[in-house]
Every structure is written in structure tokens, then in C-alpha cells.
Amino acid sequence: MLTIARENPTGADLSLLFERHTADMHADTPPESIHMMDASELDIPEVFFFVMRDAGVPVAMGAFKRIDDSHAEIKSMHVLIERRGGGLSRRLLDHLVAEAQAAGFTRLSLETGVQDMFGPARGLYERAGFAQCPPFEGYWDDPNSYFMTRSLA
């Protein structure tokens, strides 16, 4: 049984998700272009952090961070590799979009990589209505970054 719920990112049973996410981000991206947040950085009031569980076991995570009253950014979205290909990423993304709308945000943006390994993620975001945009809040024109946004209104 799959569930998605808001949780604390420092939960003891989330270490595998964070280890895998960190390894993926460092696998093909120069250190200066990695913009991920670790569990302690996600544990702030501005971040809405969610965990997808299958029969209680964490299989995916994702968050969004408040930029201002109308704009939020997707952060740390990750599905365990052995669970990919079954629609979990889309289900988690749809949940994040719905939660951001419910929280009153009217724009949701994200930063992902340009490398081939991020191709499936870019495709997922495009199918969910995200479009390429310029760098936003705190980012710069990094050749390793691909920025996307969509309206929630």
C-alpha cells in the first residue's frame, strides 16, 4: 500500500533515500553545480517535505521550499532506483504540485541537471506542465543547470 505524507526529513529510516540521492547528484555533476539540500537543510519551516512509503518502507521523497508568498521550488525529489519505471515519480510530483497549490502558491519552479542522467526527470517535468525558464531566486546562469517553472493558478 503506497502512502505519501509530510514528514520530518531527519527521520531515522530515510538515510537510504538521502544516500542514494546524494550519490546520484555527485555522479555526473561538478560540485559547484550541485544545489541539493541535505536532511538538516530541509528541516526548516520554509520546506514542505514528503515521503512515499510502500507498506511503511520509504521508497521516495520530495519537497518544495517557499521562495515567497506565491512561489515555491521543488527540492530533493528522489525515487529509489529499484522502484523506478512504475509511475511513482509522477505520483509524487502530482502530490507535490497539489500540496503547493493547497498551501497557496501560484508558481512552482525547479532546477535540475543538463546531463543525460537527468533526461528522464526533465521529461517528467515537461509532461507535468513545466517549461524551461531563466534562473530564479538565488541561482545563476550555470551551464550544468536546467531551470523549469509552471503556473499553479
Tab-separated table of C-alpha atoms in Angstrom:
chain	number	residue	atom	x	y	z
A	1	MET	CA	0.000	0.000	0.000
A	2	LEU	CA	1.511	3.313	-1.115
A	3	THR	CA	1.162	6.409	1.030
A	4	ILE	CA	2.558	9.923	0.747
A	5	ALA	CA	2.728	12.040	3.873
A	6	ARG	CA	4.502	15.083	5.196
A	7	GLU	CA	7.364	14.014	7.451
A	8	ASN	CA	10.492	15.303	9.099
A	9	PRO	CA	13.478	14.905	6.734
A	10	THR	CA	15.724	13.808	9.601
A	11	GLY	CA	13.705	10.617	10.183
A	12	ALA	CA	15.935	7.672	11.066
A	13	ASP	CA	14.648	5.402	8.293
A	14	LEU	CA	15.267	7.930	5.490
A	15	SER	CA	19.050	7.527	5.308
A	16	LEU	CA	18.984	5.239	2.244
A	17	LEU	CA	16.937	7.786	0.266
A	18	PHE	CA	19.369	10.574	1.144
A	19	GLU	CA	22.454	8.408	0.479
A	20	ARG	CA	21.177	7.426	-2.965
A	21	HIS	CA	20.059	10.966	-3.800
A	22	THR	CA	23.462	12.365	-2.813
A	23	ALA	CA	25.307	9.698	-4.813
A	24	ASP	CA	23.184	10.441	-7.897
A	25	MET	CA	23.771	14.181	-7.638
A	26	HIS	CA	27.539	13.716	-7.313
A	27	ALA	CA	27.820	11.039	-10.021
A	28	ASP	CA	27.867	13.331	-13.046
A	29	THR	CA	27.626	16.923	-11.812
A	30	PRO	CA	30.519	19.221	-10.873
A	31	PRO	CA	30.428	20.081	-7.146
A	32	GLU	CA	29.859	23.799	-7.790
A	33	SER	CA	26.683	22.935	-9.730
A	34	ILE	CA	25.062	20.692	-7.088
A	35	HIS	CA	22.171	22.519	-5.452
A	36	MET	CA	20.661	19.736	-3.360
A	37	MET	CA	19.763	20.210	0.284
A	38	ASP	CA	20.666	17.575	2.861
A	39	ALA	CA	18.235	16.401	5.542
A	40	SER	CA	19.223	19.050	8.085
A	41	GLU	CA	18.936	21.827	5.480
A	42	LEU	CA	15.446	20.576	4.560
A	43	ASP	CA	14.402	20.615	8.230
A	44	ILE	CA	13.275	24.264	8.255
A	45	PRO	CA	9.788	25.833	8.378
A	46	GLU	CA	10.031	27.028	4.737
A	47	VAL	CA	10.278	23.436	3.455
A	48	PHE	CA	7.368	21.042	2.990
A	49	PHE	CA	8.962	17.558	2.941
A	50	PHE	CA	7.087	14.405	1.890
A	51	VAL	CA	7.889	10.690	1.933
A	52	MET	CA	6.278	7.990	-0.195
A	53	ARG	CA	6.113	4.678	1.604
A	54	ASP	CA	5.198	1.208	0.410
A	55	ALA	CA	3.870	-0.853	3.324
A	56	GLY	CA	5.689	1.541	5.639
A	57	VAL	CA	9.050	1.374	3.839
A	58	PRO	CA	10.321	4.688	2.385
A	59	VAL	CA	10.690	4.413	-1.403
A	60	ALA	CA	10.672	8.069	-2.487
A	61	MET	CA	10.938	11.603	-1.184
A	62	GLY	CA	10.302	15.099	-2.412
A	63	ALA	CA	9.905	18.592	-1.082
A	64	PHE	CA	9.139	22.139	-2.004
A	65	LYS	CA	10.636	25.230	-0.461
A	66	ARG	CA	8.935	28.592	-0.084
A	67	ILE	CA	10.636	31.333	-2.104
A	68	ASP	CA	7.990	33.971	-1.382
A	69	ASP	CA	4.235	34.069	-0.742
A	70	SER	CA	3.387	32.971	-4.282
A	71	HIS	CA	6.438	30.991	-5.475
A	72	ALA	CA	7.956	27.695	-4.289
A	73	GLU	CA	10.748	25.444	-5.566
A	74	ILE	CA	10.807	21.648	-5.806
A	75	LYS	CA	13.758	20.202	-3.880
A	76	SER	CA	15.271	16.740	-3.316
A	77	MET	CA	12.863	14.675	-5.382
A	78	HIS	CA	14.147	11.097	-5.493
A	79	VAL	CA	12.710	7.618	-6.117
A	80	LEU	CA	14.835	4.571	-5.269
A	81	ILE	CA	16.271	3.152	-8.495
A	82	GLU	CA	14.770	-0.291	-7.916
A	83	ARG	CA	11.303	1.335	-7.766
A	84	ARG	CA	11.617	3.479	-10.906
A	85	GLY	CA	9.558	2.825	-14.009
A	86	GLY	CA	6.268	2.206	-12.219
A	87	GLY	CA	4.861	5.727	-12.157
A	88	LEU	CA	5.977	6.611	-8.639
A	89	SER	CA	7.836	9.737	-9.782
A	90	ARG	CA	4.720	11.123	-11.467
A	91	ARG	CA	2.570	10.251	-8.474
A	92	LEU	CA	4.986	12.028	-6.137
A	93	LEU	CA	5.271	15.048	-8.434
A	94	ASP	CA	1.477	15.311	-8.707
A	95	HIS	CA	1.312	15.206	-4.910
A	96	LEU	CA	3.892	17.990	-4.568
A	97	VAL	CA	2.012	20.150	-7.090
A	98	ALA	CA	-1.295	19.600	-5.265
A	99	GLU	CA	0.255	20.357	-1.872
A	100	ALA	CA	1.903	23.522	-3.200
A	101	GLN	CA	-1.463	24.664	-4.609
A	102	ALA	CA	-3.167	23.870	-1.304
A	103	ALA	CA	-0.508	25.923	0.511
A	104	GLY	CA	-1.448	28.921	-1.655
A	105	PHE	CA	1.485	29.008	-4.065
A	106	THR	CA	0.713	30.089	-7.634
A	107	ARG	CA	4.090	29.233	-9.195
A	108	LEU	CA	6.314	26.195	-8.753
A	109	SER	CA	9.869	26.090	-10.153
A	110	LEU	CA	12.816	23.718	-10.071
A	111	GLU	CA	16.451	23.278	-11.016
A	112	THR	CA	17.724	20.027	-12.480
A	113	GLY	CA	20.779	18.967	-14.431
A	114	VAL	CA	21.551	19.105	-18.139
A	115	GLN	CA	23.410	15.780	-18.116
A	116	ASP	CA	21.867	12.711	-19.789
A	117	MET	CA	21.080	11.105	-16.433
A	118	PHE	CA	18.596	13.935	-15.786
A	119	GLY	CA	16.798	13.411	-19.116
A	120	PRO	CA	14.015	11.275	-17.628
A	121	ALA	CA	13.429	13.888	-14.900
A	122	ARG	CA	13.235	16.720	-17.439
A	123	GLY	CA	10.746	14.668	-19.461
A	124	LEU	CA	8.643	14.015	-16.363
A	125	TYR	CA	8.540	17.708	-15.516
A	126	GLU	CA	7.683	18.680	-19.105
A	127	ARG	CA	4.789	16.194	-19.187
A	128	ALA	CA	3.551	17.729	-15.911
A	129	GLY	CA	3.385	21.206	-17.467
A	130	PHE	CA	6.775	22.635	-16.520
A	131	ALA	CA	8.633	24.698	-19.126
A	132	GLN	CA	12.211	25.929	-19.315
A	133	CYS	CA	12.794	29.310	-17.684
A	134	PRO	CA	15.705	31.565	-16.705
A	135	PRO	CA	17.481	31.117	-13.364
A	136	PHE	CA	15.350	32.166	-10.405
A	137	GLU	CA	15.838	33.039	-6.722
A	138	GLY	CA	19.498	32.585	-5.794
A	139	TYR	CA	20.590	30.714	-8.941
A	140	TRP	CA	22.862	31.910	-11.721
A	141	ASP	CA	23.276	31.028	-15.378
A	142	ASP	CA	25.065	27.717	-14.736
A	143	PRO	CA	25.780	25.628	-17.868
A	144	ASN	CA	25.092	22.471	-15.797
A	145	SER	CA	21.642	23.617	-14.654
A	146	TYR	CA	18.288	23.425	-16.384
A	147	PHE	CA	15.558	25.614	-14.864
A	148	MET	CA	11.843	24.965	-15.209
A	149	THR	CA	8.633	26.545	-13.922
A	150	ARG	CA	4.873	26.257	-14.142
A	151	SER	CA	1.863	28.210	-13.034
A	152	LEU	CA	-0.384	26.676	-10.390
A	153	ALA	CA	-3.179	29.205	-10.899
